[in-house]
Amino acid sequence: MGWRDLLFSSTYDIDRLDNRDEALIARACGLVKWVARYHRSTVEGVDRIPSGPGLYVANHNAPPMSIDTWLFGAAVFEQRGMQDVPFGLGHEWMIRLRGGHEVVVPM
């Protein structure tokens, strides 16, 4: 086993759109709610997002994912359902890291 096998995981094909785990996303929303209460943050206007494809761009100042991405995704999941939860983008090497790969890709 080489160093790449030790560092990177290939449990999921990161290019597939059907990797999502709704139960995992629902559990993550519980943690995100706690973080939102702690920081006293709110997400407003989810009800005004038109249906159909779109591109959401968040502040990108915290590795590996900024908290606003999680807050927005949780709000969309709770108010609009699984079908409207946005997909996140990230560097391939970060998405493939062992441990994080098994959590981030299904979300």
PDB file of C-alpha atoms in Angstrom:
ATOM      1  CA  MET A   1       0.000   0.000   0.000  1.00  0.00           C
ATOM      2  CA  GLY A   2       1.478   3.331  -1.075  1.00  0.00           C
ATOM      3  CA  TRP A   3       1.240   6.710   0.636  1.00  0.00           C
ATOM      4  CA  ARG A   4      -1.621   7.778  -1.629  1.00  0.00           C
ATOM      5  CA  ASP A   5      -3.669   4.770  -0.531  1.00  0.00           C
ATOM      6  CA  LEU A   6      -3.052   5.677   3.109  1.00  0.00           C
ATOM      7  CA  LEU A   7      -3.929   9.356   2.687  1.00  0.00           C
ATOM      8  CA  PHE A   8      -6.756   9.296   0.172  1.00  0.00           C
ATOM      9  CA  SER A   9     -10.002   7.351   0.082  1.00  0.00           C
ATOM     10  CA  SER A  10     -12.023   6.191  -2.895  1.00  0.00           C
ATOM     11  CA  THR A  11     -15.194   4.998  -1.170  1.00  0.00           C
ATOM     12  CA  TYR A  12     -17.271   7.272  -3.391  1.00  0.00           C
ATOM     13  CA  ASP A  13     -16.924   8.462  -6.965  1.00  0.00           C
ATOM     14  CA  ILE A  14     -16.746  12.195  -6.266  1.00  0.00           C
ATOM     15  CA  ASP A  15     -18.131  13.075  -9.713  1.00  0.00           C
ATOM     16  CA  ARG A  16     -21.461  11.266  -9.210  1.00  0.00           C
ATOM     17  CA  LEU A  17     -24.508  13.265  -8.126  1.00  0.00           C
ATOM     18  CA  ASP A  18     -26.286  10.309  -6.504  1.00  0.00           C
ATOM     19  CA  ASN A  19     -23.919   9.922  -3.520  1.00  0.00           C
ATOM     20  CA  ARG A  20     -26.146  11.911  -1.195  1.00  0.00           C
ATOM     21  CA  ASP A  21     -27.297  10.451   2.115  1.00  0.00           C
ATOM     22  CA  GLU A  22     -30.457  12.206   3.289  1.00  0.00           C
ATOM     23  CA  ALA A  23     -30.224  10.730   6.804  1.00  0.00           C
ATOM     24  CA  LEU A  24     -26.652  12.005   7.183  1.00  0.00           C
ATOM     25  CA  ILE A  25     -27.686  15.455   5.985  1.00  0.00           C
ATOM     26  CA  ALA A  26     -30.585  15.521   8.454  1.00  0.00           C
ATOM     27  CA  ARG A  27     -28.224  14.605  11.321  1.00  0.00           C
ATOM     28  CA  ALA A  28     -25.723  17.254  10.239  1.00  0.00           C
ATOM     29  CA  CYS A  29     -28.527  19.837  10.275  1.00  0.00           C
ATOM     30  CA  GLY A  30     -28.927  19.219  14.011  1.00  0.00           C
ATOM     31  CA  LEU A  31     -25.305  20.170  14.606  1.00  0.00           C
ATOM     32  CA  VAL A  32     -25.592  23.135  12.259  1.00  0.00           C
ATOM     33  CA  LYS A  33     -28.644  24.383  14.195  1.00  0.00           C
ATOM     34  CA  TRP A  34     -26.601  24.331  17.392  1.00  0.00           C
ATOM     35  CA  VAL A  35     -23.783  26.282  15.707  1.00  0.00           C
ATOM     36  CA  ALA A  36     -26.324  28.772  14.325  1.00  0.00           C
ATOM     37  CA  ARG A  37     -27.772  29.362  17.797  1.00  0.00           C
ATOM     38  CA  TYR A  38     -24.292  29.734  19.284  1.00  0.00           C
ATOM     39  CA  HIS A  39     -23.312  32.356  16.692  1.00  0.00           C
ATOM     40  CA  ARG A  40     -26.813  33.903  16.628  1.00  0.00           C
ATOM     41  CA  SER A  41     -26.871  33.578  12.851  1.00  0.00           C
ATOM     42  CA  THR A  42     -29.934  33.474  10.648  1.00  0.00           C
ATOM     43  CA  VAL A  43     -30.657  32.605   7.039  1.00  0.00           C
ATOM     44  CA  GLU A  44     -33.392  34.685   5.442  1.00  0.00           C
ATOM     45  CA  GLY A  45     -35.046  34.586   2.039  1.00  0.00           C
ATOM     46  CA  VAL A  46     -34.950  30.850   1.323  1.00  0.00           C
ATOM     47  CA  ASP A  47     -38.634  31.104   0.415  1.00  0.00           C
ATOM     48  CA  ARG A  48     -37.748  33.599  -2.352  1.00  0.00           C
ATOM     49  CA  ILE A  49     -35.302  31.314  -4.168  1.00  0.00           C
ATOM     50  CA  PRO A  50     -36.827  30.400  -7.537  1.00  0.00           C
ATOM     51  CA  SER A  51     -37.122  26.729  -8.427  1.00  0.00           C
ATOM     52  CA  GLY A  52     -34.660  25.255 -10.875  1.00  0.00           C
ATOM     53  CA  PRO A  53     -30.884  25.264 -11.157  1.00  0.00           C
ATOM     54  CA  GLY A  54     -28.857  28.092  -9.700  1.00  0.00           C
ATOM     55  CA  LEU A  55     -25.428  29.030  -8.428  1.00  0.00           C
ATOM     56  CA  TYR A  56     -24.943  30.142  -4.831  1.00  0.00           C
ATOM     57  CA  VAL A  57     -21.656  31.829  -4.000  1.00  0.00           C
ATOM     58  CA  ALA A  58     -20.616  32.126  -0.363  1.00  0.00           C
ATOM     59  CA  ASN A  59     -17.783  33.856   1.418  1.00  0.00           C
ATOM     60  CA  HIS A  60     -14.653  31.717   1.085  1.00  0.00           C
ATOM     61  CA  ASN A  61     -12.378  32.614   3.980  1.00  0.00           C
ATOM     62  CA  ALA A  62     -12.285  29.485   6.125  1.00  0.00           C
ATOM     63  CA  PRO A  63     -10.815  26.124   5.215  1.00  0.00           C
ATOM     64  CA  PRO A  64     -12.025  23.574   4.321  1.00  0.00           C
ATOM     65  CA  MET A  65     -15.557  24.963   4.163  1.00  0.00           C
ATOM     66  CA  SER A  66     -16.842  28.202   5.562  1.00  0.00           C
ATOM     67  CA  ILE A  67     -19.670  27.990   8.091  1.00  0.00           C
ATOM     68  CA  ASP A  68     -22.018  30.020   5.890  1.00  0.00           C
ATOM     69  CA  THR A  69     -22.084  27.125   3.427  1.00  0.00           C
ATOM     70  CA  TRP A  70     -23.312  24.771   6.166  1.00  0.00           C
ATOM     71  CA  LEU A  71     -25.819  27.300   7.539  1.00  0.00           C
ATOM     72  CA  PHE A  72     -27.301  27.976   4.111  1.00  0.00           C
ATOM     73  CA  GLY A  73     -27.451  24.290   3.157  1.00  0.00           C
ATOM     74  CA  ALA A  74     -29.207  23.377   6.417  1.00  0.00           C
ATOM     75  CA  ALA A  75     -31.758  26.160   5.981  1.00  0.00           C
ATOM     76  CA  VAL A  76     -32.519  25.047   2.419  1.00  0.00           C
ATOM     77  CA  PHE A  77     -32.822  21.405   3.528  1.00  0.00           C
ATOM     78  CA  GLU A  78     -35.264  22.256   6.309  1.00  0.00           C
ATOM     79  CA  GLN A  79     -37.382  24.703   4.315  1.00  0.00           C
ATOM     80  CA  ARG A  80     -37.279  23.244   0.790  1.00  0.00           C
ATOM     81  CA  GLY A  81     -36.299  19.590   1.159  1.00  0.00           C
ATOM     82  CA  MET A  82     -33.579  17.352  -0.127  1.00  0.00           C
ATOM     83  CA  GLN A  83     -34.178  18.068  -3.819  1.00  0.00           C
ATOM     84  CA  ASP A  84     -33.086  21.722  -3.414  1.00  0.00           C
ATOM     85  CA  VAL A  85     -30.004  21.274  -1.216  1.00  0.00           C
ATOM     86  CA  PRO A  86     -27.089  22.792  -3.110  1.00  0.00           C
ATOM     87  CA  PHE A  87     -23.990  20.807  -3.988  1.00  0.00           C
ATOM     88  CA  GLY A  88     -20.729  22.166  -2.627  1.00  0.00           C
ATOM     89  CA  LEU A  89     -17.529  22.514  -4.592  1.00  0.00           C
ATOM     90  CA  GLY A  90     -14.055  21.855  -3.258  1.00  0.00           C
ATOM     91  CA  HIS A  91     -10.529  20.936  -4.198  1.00  0.00           C
ATOM     92  CA  GLU A  92     -10.312  17.299  -5.254  1.00  0.00           C
ATOM     93  CA  TRP A  93      -7.413  16.511  -2.905  1.00  0.00           C
ATOM     94  CA  MET A  94      -9.427  17.798   0.079  1.00  0.00           C
ATOM     95  CA  ILE A  95     -12.555  15.865  -0.900  1.00  0.00           C
ATOM     96  CA  ARG A  96     -10.546  12.645  -1.250  1.00  0.00           C
ATOM     97  CA  LEU A  97      -8.848  12.835   2.188  1.00  0.00           C
ATOM     98  CA  ARG A  98      -9.561   9.730   4.259  1.00  0.00           C
ATOM     99  CA  GLY A  99     -12.167  10.356   6.969  1.00  0.00           C
ATOM    100  CA  GLY A 100     -13.514  13.584   5.531  1.00  0.00           C
ATOM    101  CA  HIS A 101     -14.234  11.902   2.197  1.00  0.00           C
ATOM    102  CA  GLU A 102     -16.774   9.570   3.808  1.00  0.00           C
ATOM    103  CA  VAL A 103     -18.617  12.520   5.384  1.00  0.00           C
ATOM    104  CA  VAL A 104     -18.339  15.346   2.847  1.00  0.00           C
ATOM    105  CA  VAL A 105     -19.155  13.442  -0.358  1.00  0.00           C
ATOM    106  CA  PRO A 106     -22.537  12.071   0.851  1.00  0.00           C
ATOM    107  CA  MET A 107     -23.589  15.589   1.776  1.00  0.00           C
TER     108      MET A 107
END
